[in-house]
Coordinates of C-alpha atoms and ligand atoms in Angstrom, one line a residue:
M544 CA 8.8 -36.3 -13.0
L545 CA 10.8 -34.5 -12.7
F546 CA 13.8 -34.8 -11.4
K547 CA 15.0 -32.1 -10.0
K548 CA 11.8 -29.8 -8.5
P549 CA 11.8 -26.9 -11.1
Q550 CA 11.8 -24.2 -8.1
V551 CA 15.4 -25.8 -8.2
A552 CA 15.8 -26.5 -11.8
F553 CA 14.3 -22.8 -12.9
Y554 CA 15.2 -20.3 -11.1
P555 CA 14.4 -17.1 -12.3
F556 CA 17.8 -15.5 -10.6
M557 CA 21.6 -16.4 -10.2
V558 CA 24.3 -14.9 -8.8
L559 CA 28.0 -14.2 -11.2
R560 CA 30.8 -14.1 -9.1
D561 CA 34.2 -13.2 -11.2
D562 CA 36.0 -16.0 -9.6
E563 CA 40.0 -14.3 -10.9
K564 CA 37.5 -11.0 -8.7
C565 CA 36.7 -12.8 -5.5
I566 CA 39.1 -13.0 -2.7
R567 CA 37.5 -16.2 -0.5
C568 CA 36.4 -13.4 2.1
K569 CA 33.3 -14.9 2.2
S570 CA 31.2 -11.9 3.0
C571 CA 28.8 -12.9 0.1
V572 CA 27.7 -16.4 2.9
D573 CA 27.9 -14.0 5.9
Q574 CA 25.0 -11.7 4.5
C575 CA 23.0 -13.7 2.7
S576 CA 20.0 -14.2 4.7
F577 CA 18.5 -16.8 2.0
D578 CA 21.2 -19.2 1.8
A579 CA 21.7 -18.2 -1.8
T580 CA 25.5 -18.5 -1.6
Y581 CA 28.6 -20.9 0.6
Y582 CA 32.0 -21.7 0.3
D583 CA 33.4 -24.8 -0.1
K584 CA 36.2 -26.1 1.5
D585 CA 38.1 -28.6 -0.6
L586 CA 37.3 -26.2 -3.5
D587 CA 38.5 -22.9 -2.1
K588 CA 35.8 -21.9 -4.1
I589 CA 32.2 -19.8 -3.4
L590 CA 28.9 -21.2 -5.1
N591 CA 25.6 -20.9 -5.2
H592 CA 22.4 -22.4 -4.4
N593 CA 21.0 -20.0 -7.7
E594 CA 17.6 -21.8 -6.8
N595 CA 18.0 -19.8 -3.3
C596 CA 18.5 -16.2 -4.5
V597 CA 15.4 -13.6 -4.3
N598 CA 17.7 -10.8 -5.5
C599 CA 18.2 -8.7 -2.1
K600 CA 21.8 -7.8 -4.0
R601 CA 23.0 -7.7 0.2
C602 CA 25.5 -10.0 -1.3
E603 CA 26.5 -6.7 -4.0
A604 CA 27.0 -4.4 -2.4
F605 CA 28.8 -6.3 0.0
C606 CA 31.5 -7.5 -1.5
P607 CA 34.9 -6.3 -1.5
T608 CA 36.1 -6.5 -4.8
D609 CA 33.6 -6.1 -7.1
A610 CA 33.1 -9.8 -7.8
I611 CA 29.0 -10.2 -7.6
K612 CA 26.5 -9.4 -10.1
V613 CA 22.8 -10.8 -9.4
V614 CA 21.3 -11.4 -12.6
K615 CA 17.8 -13.0 -14.2
N616 CA 18.5 -15.8 -15.4
P617 CA 19.1 -15.8 -18.9
S618 CA 17.1 -19.1 -19.6
T619 CA 13.6 -18.5 -20.2
F620 CA 10.4 -20.4 -20.4
H621 CA 8.4 -19.8 -24.8
P622 CA 7.6 -17.1 -24.3
D623 CA 4.0 -17.1 -24.0
A624 CA 1.6 -13.8 -23.3
N625 CA -1.2 -16.1 -21.4
W626 CA 1.6 -18.2 -19.7
T627 CA 3.5 -15.4 -18.7
E628 CA 6.7 -16.6 -16.4
E629 CA 4.9 -15.7 -13.7
A630 CA 1.7 -17.7 -14.2
I631 CA 4.3 -21.2 -14.6
R632 CA 5.8 -19.9 -11.4
D633 CA 2.8 -19.9 -9.9
I634 CA 0.9 -23.0 -10.8
H635 CA 5.2 -24.5 -9.5
T636 CA 4.6 -22.8 -6.4
E637 CA 0.7 -24.2 -5.2
M638 CA 2.2 -27.4 -6.5
L639 CA 4.8 -27.8 -3.9
T640 CA 3.1 -26.0 -1.3
G641 CA -1.0 -26.6 -1.3
A642 CA -1.0 -23.0 0.2
V643 CA -2.1 -19.4 -1.4
I644 CA 0.4 -17.6 -2.1
L645 CA 2.4 -15.0 0.1
T646 CA 3.7 -12.1 -1.0
S647 CA 4.6 -9.0 0.6
T648 CA 5.4 -5.2 -0.9
G649 CA 2.5 -3.8 -3.2
N650 CA 1.1 -4.1 -6.5
D651 CA 3.6 -5.2 -9.0
K652 CA 1.8 -5.5 -11.7
P653 CA 1.9 -2.3 -14.5
I654 CA -2.0 -1.0 -13.3
K655 CA -1.9 2.2 -14.9
N656 CA 0.0 5.6 -12.8
Y657 CA -2.4 7.8 -12.9
F658 CA 0.3 9.8 -11.6
D659 CA 1.3 9.8 -14.7
H660 CA -0.2 11.2 -16.4
L661 CA -1.1 14.0 -15.1
L662 CA 0.7 17.3 -15.8
L663 CA 0.9 21.0 -13.2
D664 CA 0.2 23.8 -14.7
A665 CA 3.4 26.7 -14.7
C666 CA 3.1 30.4 -14.6
Q667 CA 4.1 32.7 -17.5
V668 CA 4.2 36.8 -18.5
T669 CA 0.7 37.5 -17.3
N670 CA 0.7 35.2 -13.8
P671 CA 4.2 35.4 -12.3
P672 CA 6.1 33.1 -11.1
I673 CA 7.4 33.0 -7.3
D674 CA 11.2 32.1 -6.4
P675 CA 11.3 29.8 -3.7
L676 CA 14.6 30.9 -2.6
R677 CA 12.7 35.0 -1.5
E678 CA 9.9 34.2 -1.6
P679 CA 7.9 32.6 1.8
M680 CA 6.7 29.5 0.9
E681 CA 4.5 28.1 3.0
L682 CA 3.8 23.7 3.0
K683 CA 2.0 24.0 6.9
T684 CA -0.7 21.7 6.7
F685 CA -3.7 21.1 9.2
I686 CA -5.1 17.2 9.6
G687 CA -9.1 17.2 11.8
R688 CA -12.2 18.4 11.4
K689 CA -12.5 21.9 10.3
T690 CA -15.9 25.0 10.6
D691 CA -17.7 25.7 7.4
K692 CA -17.4 29.3 8.8
V693 CA -15.9 31.3 11.9
E694 CA -17.1 33.9 14.1
F695 CA -15.7 36.4 15.9
E696 CA -16.8 37.7 19.1
E697 CA -18.2 41.3 20.0
D698 CA -15.0 43.2 19.5
G699 CA -14.6 41.3 16.5
V700 CA -11.1 40.5 16.6
T701 CA -11.4 36.8 19.5
I702 CA -12.3 34.3 17.7
K703 CA -15.5 33.0 18.8
T704 CA -15.5 29.0 17.0
K705 CA -14.1 26.3 19.1
I706 CA -12.3 23.8 16.9
G707 CA -11.1 20.9 17.1
K708 CA -7.8 19.2 18.3
Q709 CA -6.4 19.3 14.7
L710 CA -2.9 17.2 13.7
E711 CA 0.4 20.6 12.3
L712 CA 2.5 18.9 9.0
E713 CA 5.5 21.0 8.5
I714 CA 5.0 19.0 4.8
P715 CA 2.2 17.1 3.6
V716 CA 3.1 13.6 3.9
M717 CA 3.6 11.1 7.2
F718 CA 4.7 7.7 7.5
S719 CA 2.4 5.1 7.0
A720 CA 1.5 2.5 9.6
M721 CA 4.2 -0.7 10.0
S722 CA 3.6 -2.4 12.8
Y723 CA 6.1 -3.3 15.6
G724 CA 6.9 -7.1 14.5
S725 CA 5.8 -6.6 11.0
I726 CA 8.6 -4.5 10.4
N727 CA 11.7 -5.1 13.4
L728 CA 12.1 -1.4 16.2
N729 CA 14.7 -0.3 14.6
L730 CA 13.1 1.6 11.8
Q731 CA 10.0 2.3 13.9
K732 CA 12.8 3.9 15.8
A733 CA 13.7 5.5 12.7
M734 CA 10.7 6.5 11.5
A735 CA 9.7 8.2 15.0
R736 CA 13.2 10.6 15.3
A737 CA 12.8 11.9 11.5
A738 CA 9.2 12.6 11.8
K739 CA 9.7 14.2 15.0
E740 CA 12.7 16.3 13.4
F741 CA 10.9 17.9 10.8
G742 CA 7.8 17.9 11.8
T743 CA 4.9 15.6 11.2
F744 CA 3.8 12.0 12.3
W745 CA 4.9 8.5 11.8
N746 CA 2.4 5.3 12.8
T747 CA 2.5 2.2 15.0
G748 CA 0.8 -0.2 12.2
E749 CA -1.1 -2.3 14.6
G750 CA 0.7 -4.1 16.5
G751 CA 1.5 -1.8 20.0
L752 CA 3.6 0.6 20.7
H753 CA 7.2 -0.3 22.2
K754 CA 8.2 1.4 25.1
S755 CA 11.2 2.9 23.9
L756 CA 9.7 4.7 22.0
R757 CA 6.4 7.3 24.2
D758 CA 8.6 9.7 24.8
Y759 CA 7.8 10.5 20.9
K760 CA 4.1 10.6 21.5
D761 CA 3.3 13.8 19.9
C762 CA 4.2 12.9 17.3
T763 CA 2.6 8.9 16.8
V764 CA -0.6 8.0 15.6
V765 CA -1.2 4.8 17.2
Q766 CA -3.7 2.6 15.3
V767 CA -6.4 0.1 16.8
A768 CA -7.2 -2.8 14.5
S769 CA -9.2 -5.6 14.3
G770 CA -6.6 -7.6 16.6
R771 CA -6.7 -4.9 19.2
F772 CA -2.9 -5.2 20.1
G773 CA -1.9 -3.1 23.0
V774 CA -4.4 -1.4 23.1
D775 CA -5.2 -0.3 26.3
L776 CA -5.1 3.7 27.6
E777 CA -2.0 4.4 28.5
Y778 CA -1.8 3.2 24.5
L779 CA -4.0 5.5 22.6
E780 CA -2.7 9.0 25.6
N781 CA 0.4 8.0 24.8
S782 CA -0.4 9.2 21.3
A783 CA -0.9 12.7 18.9
A784 CA -4.0 11.2 17.1
I785 CA -5.9 7.6 16.8
E786 CA -6.4 5.7 14.1
I787 CA -8.4 2.7 13.1
K788 CA -7.8 0.7 10.7
I789 CA -10.4 -1.7 8.8
G790 CA -8.6 -2.3 5.5
Q791 CA -5.4 -1.4 3.7
G792 CA -4.8 -1.0 0.1
A793 CA -2.4 -4.4 -0.1
K794 CA -5.0 -6.8 1.3
P795 CA -8.7 -5.6 1.4
G796 CA -11.4 -7.6 2.8
I797 CA -9.2 -9.5 5.3
G798 CA -6.8 -9.5 8.3
G799 CA -3.8 -10.3 9.1
H800 CA -1.6 -12.7 10.7
L801 CA 1.6 -13.2 12.1
P802 CA 2.8 -16.3 12.6
G803 CA 3.9 -17.5 16.1
E804 CA 7.7 -18.0 15.6
K805 CA 8.2 -14.5 15.0
V806 CA 6.5 -13.3 18.5
N807 CA 9.8 -12.2 20.0
E808 CA 9.5 -10.7 24.1
G809 CA 9.5 -7.4 23.1
I810 CA 7.4 -7.8 20.1
A811 CA 5.0 -10.0 22.5
E812 CA 4.9 -7.7 25.4
T813 CA 3.6 -4.5 23.4
R814 CA 1.4 -6.6 21.6
M815 CA 0.0 -7.6 25.0
I816 CA -0.1 -11.3 24.0
P817 CA 1.8 -15.0 25.1
V818 CA 5.4 -15.5 23.6
G819 CA 4.9 -17.0 20.9
A820 CA 1.3 -16.6 20.4
D821 CA -0.4 -16.0 16.7
A822 CA -1.5 -12.6 16.1
I823 CA -4.6 -12.5 14.1
S824 CA -6.3 -9.9 13.7
P825 CA -10.1 -10.6 11.8
A826 CA -11.3 -10.1 8.3
P827 CA -13.8 -7.5 10.2
H828 CA -13.8 -5.9 13.5
H829 CA -16.7 -7.9 15.5
D830 CA -18.2 -4.9 17.2
I831 CA -18.4 -3.3 13.5
Y832 CA -20.9 -3.7 10.7
S833 CA -22.9 -0.7 10.3
I834 CA -21.1 3.2 10.2
E835 CA -23.3 3.1 13.6
D836 CA -21.4 0.9 14.7
L837 CA -18.0 2.9 13.9
R838 CA -19.3 5.4 15.8
Q839 CA -19.8 3.9 18.8
L840 CA -16.1 3.3 18.1
I841 CA -15.2 6.7 17.2
Y842 CA -16.4 8.6 19.9
A843 CA -15.8 5.1 22.6
L844 CA -11.7 6.4 21.1
K845 CA -12.6 10.3 22.2
E846 CA -14.7 9.9 24.9
A847 CA -10.9 8.0 26.1
T848 CA -9.2 10.3 25.6
N849 CA -11.1 13.2 26.6
Y850 CA -11.6 14.5 22.7
E851 CA -7.8 15.9 22.4
K852 CA -7.2 13.0 20.0
P853 CA -8.2 13.1 16.2
V854 CA -8.9 10.2 15.1
F855 CA -8.3 8.6 11.8
V856 CA -10.3 5.9 9.5
K857 CA -8.5 4.2 7.2
I858 CA -10.0 1.8 4.4
A859 CA -8.6 0.9 1.4
A860 CA -9.5 2.0 -2.2
V861 CA -12.4 -0.4 -3.3
H862 CA -15.0 -0.2 -5.8
N863 CA -17.6 2.1 -3.8
V864 CA -15.0 4.3 -1.1
A865 CA -16.7 7.6 -2.4
A866 CA -20.0 6.6 -0.9
I867 CA -17.8 4.2 2.6
A868 CA -15.9 7.7 2.9
C869 CA -19.3 9.3 3.0
G870 CA -20.3 7.0 6.2
I871 CA -16.9 7.1 7.2
A872 CA -17.1 11.0 7.9
H873 CA -21.1 10.8 9.1
A874 CA -19.7 8.7 11.6
G875 CA -17.0 11.8 13.1
A876 CA -14.2 10.8 11.9
D877 CA -11.9 13.6 12.1
A878 CA -9.7 12.3 8.7
I879 CA -10.4 9.1 6.4
V880 CA -7.2 7.8 5.3
I881 CA -7.8 5.6 2.0
D882 CA -4.8 3.1 0.7
G883 CA -4.9 2.5 -2.9
V884 CA -4.4 -0.9 -4.9
R885 CA -0.4 -0.1 -5.8
G886 CA -0.2 0.0 -1.0
G887 CA 3.0 -2.5 0.3
T888 CA 2.1 -4.6 2.8
G889 CA 4.2 -7.4 5.1
A890 CA 2.7 -10.5 4.2
T891 CA 0.0 -10.8 1.6
P892 CA -1.8 -12.7 -0.3
K893 CA -0.8 -12.2 -4.3
S894 CA -4.0 -12.7 -5.4
L895 CA -5.1 -9.5 -3.4
R896 CA -2.2 -8.1 -3.4
D897 CA -2.7 -7.9 -7.4
H898 CA -6.4 -8.3 -8.1
V899 CA -8.2 -6.5 -5.4
G900 CA -9.0 -2.6 -5.1
I901 CA -8.6 0.6 -7.4
P902 CA -5.1 2.7 -7.6
I903 CA -4.8 6.2 -5.6
E904 CA -5.3 8.9 -7.4
L905 CA -9.0 7.8 -9.3
A906 CA -10.0 7.3 -5.0
I907 CA -8.4 10.6 -3.8
A908 CA -10.2 12.9 -6.9
A909 CA -14.1 10.6 -6.3
V910 CA -13.6 10.8 -3.2
D911 CA -13.7 14.5 -2.1
D912 CA -16.3 15.4 -4.6
R913 CA -18.5 12.9 -3.0
L914 CA -17.5 15.0 0.1
R915 CA -18.1 18.1 -1.5
K916 CA -21.2 17.4 -2.8
E917 CA -22.9 16.4 0.5
G918 CA -21.3 18.9 2.2
L919 CA -19.0 16.8 4.2
R920 CA -15.2 18.6 2.9
N921 CA -14.8 20.7 5.8
E922 CA -16.1 18.5 8.3
V923 CA -13.4 15.7 7.2
S924 CA -10.1 16.0 6.3
L925 CA -8.3 12.8 3.6
I926 CA -5.1 11.8 3.6
A927 CA -4.3 9.1 0.9
A928 CA -2.0 6.1 1.3
G929 CA -0.2 3.8 -1.7
G930 CA 3.0 3.6 -3.7
F931 CA 3.7 7.8 -3.0
R932 CA 6.7 7.8 -4.8
S933 CA 8.2 11.6 -5.1
A934 CA 6.9 14.6 -4.3
V935 CA 5.6 15.3 -7.8
D936 CA 3.0 12.2 -7.0
V937 CA 2.2 14.1 -3.5
L938 CA 1.6 17.4 -5.4
K939 CA -0.5 16.3 -8.0
A940 CA -3.0 13.9 -4.8
I941 CA -3.5 17.0 -3.3
A942 CA -4.0 19.1 -5.8
L943 CA -7.0 15.8 -7.1
G944 CA -7.9 16.9 -3.6
A945 CA -6.0 15.2 -0.2
D946 CA -4.5 17.1 2.7
A947 CA -1.7 15.2 3.4
V948 CA -0.3 11.3 2.5
Y949 CA 1.1 8.6 4.1
I950 CA 4.4 7.4 2.3
G951 CA 5.9 3.7 3.6
T952 CA 7.6 1.7 0.7
V953 CA 9.5 5.3 0.7
A954 CA 10.8 4.8 4.0
K955 CA 12.1 1.2 3.4
L956 CA 14.2 2.5 1.2
A957 CA 16.1 4.9 3.1
A958 CA 16.3 1.9 4.9
G959 CA 18.2 -0.1 2.2
C960 CA 15.4 -2.4 1.7
T961 CA 16.0 -3.6 -2.5
Q962 CA 12.3 -4.6 -3.1
C963 CA 13.4 -7.6 -3.9
Q964 CA 8.7 -8.5 -2.1
Q965 CA 10.3 -11.2 0.6
C966 CA 9.5 -9.3 3.8
H967 CA 6.9 -12.3 4.1
T968 CA 9.6 -14.9 5.0
G969 CA 11.1 -12.7 7.5
R970 CA 14.3 -13.2 7.0
C971 CA 15.0 -9.4 5.1
A972 CA 18.8 -9.4 4.8
W973 CA 19.2 -5.3 5.0
G974 CA 17.4 -6.4 8.2
I975 CA 13.8 -4.5 7.7
T976 CA 11.1 -6.6 8.0
T977 CA 13.2 -9.0 10.3
N978 CA 13.3 -9.6 14.2
D979 CA 16.0 -11.8 13.9
P980 CA 18.2 -10.3 16.0
K981 CA 21.5 -10.5 13.8
L982 CA 19.7 -9.3 10.6
A983 CA 17.8 -6.7 12.3
K984 CA 20.8 -4.7 13.8
R985 CA 21.6 -4.2 10.1
L986 CA 19.7 -1.3 10.1
N987 CA 21.1 1.0 11.8
P988 CA 18.5 4.2 12.6
D989 CA 21.0 7.3 13.7
I990 CA 21.3 6.6 9.9
V991 CA 18.0 6.0 8.7
A992 CA 16.6 8.1 10.0
E993 CA 18.8 10.3 8.7
N994 CA 17.9 9.3 5.7
L995 CA 14.4 9.4 6.2
Y996 CA 14.8 13.4 6.9
N997 CA 16.5 14.5 4.0
I998 CA 14.1 13.2 2.1
L999 CA 11.3 15.1 3.5
R1000 CA 13.5 18.0 3.2
A1001 CA 14.3 16.7 -0.6
W1002 CA 9.9 17.0 -0.9
A1003 CA 9.6 20.0 0.7
H1004 CA 12.4 21.5 -1.3
D1005 CA 10.8 20.2 -4.8
I1006 CA 7.7 21.1 -3.7
K1007 CA 8.1 24.7 -2.8
E1008 CA 9.7 24.6 -6.7
L1009 CA 6.2 23.2 -8.2
L1010 CA 4.4 26.0 -6.2
G1011 CA 6.3 29.0 -7.4
A1012 CA 6.6 28.0 -11.4
M1013 CA 2.3 28.0 -10.2
G1014 CA 2.5 31.1 -8.6
I1015 CA 1.0 29.5 -5.2
N1016 CA 2.9 30.5 -2.5
A1017 CA 1.0 28.1 0.3
I1018 CA -0.3 24.3 -0.3
E1019 CA -3.0 25.4 1.0
S1020 CA -3.7 26.8 -2.0
I1021 CA -3.8 24.0 -4.4
K1022 CA -5.6 21.6 -2.6
G1023 CA -8.3 19.8 -4.4
N1024 CA -7.3 22.6 -7.5
R1025 CA -7.9 20.4 -10.4
L1026 CA -7.9 23.8 -12.7
R1027 CA -3.8 23.1 -12.2
L1028 CA -4.0 19.6 -13.9
R1029 CA -3.9 18.4 -16.8
S1030 CA -4.3 14.9 -17.8
W1031 CA -2.5 13.3 -21.4
G1032 CA -3.2 9.8 -22.8
L1033 CA -6.3 9.2 -20.4
T1034 CA -9.7 8.8 -22.1
E1035 CA -13.1 10.9 -21.5
Q1036 CA -14.4 8.7 -19.3
E1037 CA -10.9 9.0 -17.1
N1038 CA -11.2 12.0 -16.9
K1039 CA -14.4 12.7 -15.6
I1040 CA -13.3 10.9 -12.7
L1041 CA -10.2 12.7 -12.1
G1042 CA -11.7 15.6 -13.2
V1043 CA -9.2 16.7 -15.1
L1044 CA -9.1 18.4 -18.8
P1045 CA -7.1 16.9 -21.0
A1046 CA -3.9 18.4 -22.2
G1047 CA -4.6 21.4 -24.3
M1048 CA -7.2 22.7 -23.3
Ligands
SF4_176 S1 31.9 -11.3 -1.4 FE1 32.6 -11.3 -3.0 S2 35.2 -11.6 -3.0 FE2 34.2 -11.4 -0.9 S3 33.8 -14.2 -1.1 FE3 31.5 -13.2 -1.7 S4 32.4 -13.1 -3.9 FE4 34.5 -12.9 -3.8
SF4_177 S1 12.6 -5.0 3.2 FE1 13.6 -6.5 3.2 S2 12.4 -7.9 2.7 FE2 10.9 -6.8 2.0 S3 11.0 -6.1 0.1 FE3 13.1 -5.0 0.9 S4 14.5 -5.7 1.0 FE4 13.0 -6.9 0.3

């Protein structure tokens, strides 16, 4: 038998502290929420429990003398392409807990990122580019059911066609669903403020809408998931749109579980459950087993809100995503949200996060194609989610056929997240995915709202620059325009699915 547990003996990260530089201020001790560092009075030294270090880097950021560096443990296992360090550590964890390995964030495996294999076009000589600093550029995007044709009154000017309620976005980017409970209220406040100021939308996730956020109803998408947390008429009315969550990219096919110990008074009140009760979202909606059942829920929500709110349906990108999306369009949804295999989460079994689903790039192309073939493309907007990193990813997604995208990880990064993959522990040192009041205070919603606004502003500029180079002055003109994309390093089959030509053709 091992002398020490393997987790203690073979830790992945270590805290290196330069004792000469350290002034014993104990800042790192106070900041570490994983007990990886402590002060030894007798030795007058700061020491480490390296086995607890998760590489969140909070101590590095707060050390006033730059005495700390968190590094990967140089002592590695024997190199083995089959028995990788990760495979060995997973066995060690299972051996200790006898449970499914939980994790968080998005898939961290090197699954091919098709955005990195797509190149955008630019104008030269015969088709002039547009200077976005001199010419008006339009990023305005409308989400909702469109009409196939527009009819006019007899005067030939007044539009006769009635069009359903649309969401109006100043940039085709929204903040994706992250529930109160999985993240703390301060991040929701920051997203709501940034969305309102910029002219876009944020999404409550499945944890209800805290009463302090009702002022943001005009930029709020409220979610209705299988647990129905916080759902009543008032909740539905305090929104601009309603999203039925069927699945999410980080855990397709399973539900969610917010442990009772995290359900404090605010979360309990917002979710409409008792304090300390486990908040369990079942894997299926127990009233949805067919497209007809889904249609009933869509129309129940529309009826309840007087047909004033577009209804989205969110699914994970799975193998037959195009057929499912068509069913959702037939069921009467105003928008389909598809979350790809790189989508993030606050907690999920590692096996599901890393091995279930398909990349969002392939899903967008497949769904857009199928909706067009079935004559349904106008009936429904397509919103893509799952690992968007930049304005370039957004533009490529729109060229592939999406109307808009959701971003979640970017919002967490704007709040200080270092992608340490510990959200599920509830001990986020940056105060993001925790409801510990002491840790939650670390997230200042005013600063994060400004960071988020700046990211949207930067992306809007970037998209305009790219569109200008393509000689396009409105985002609408690049939507589904795959002729302005070329691929590199992809197979014939991959190009066929994406509907793009290889570079050089
Ligand atoms: S924060 Fe830096 S200076 Fe302060 S105790 Fe830790 S290592 Fe030393
Ligand atoms: S939100 Fe916090 S716990 Fe989650 S990955 Fe980011 S830093 Fe780590």
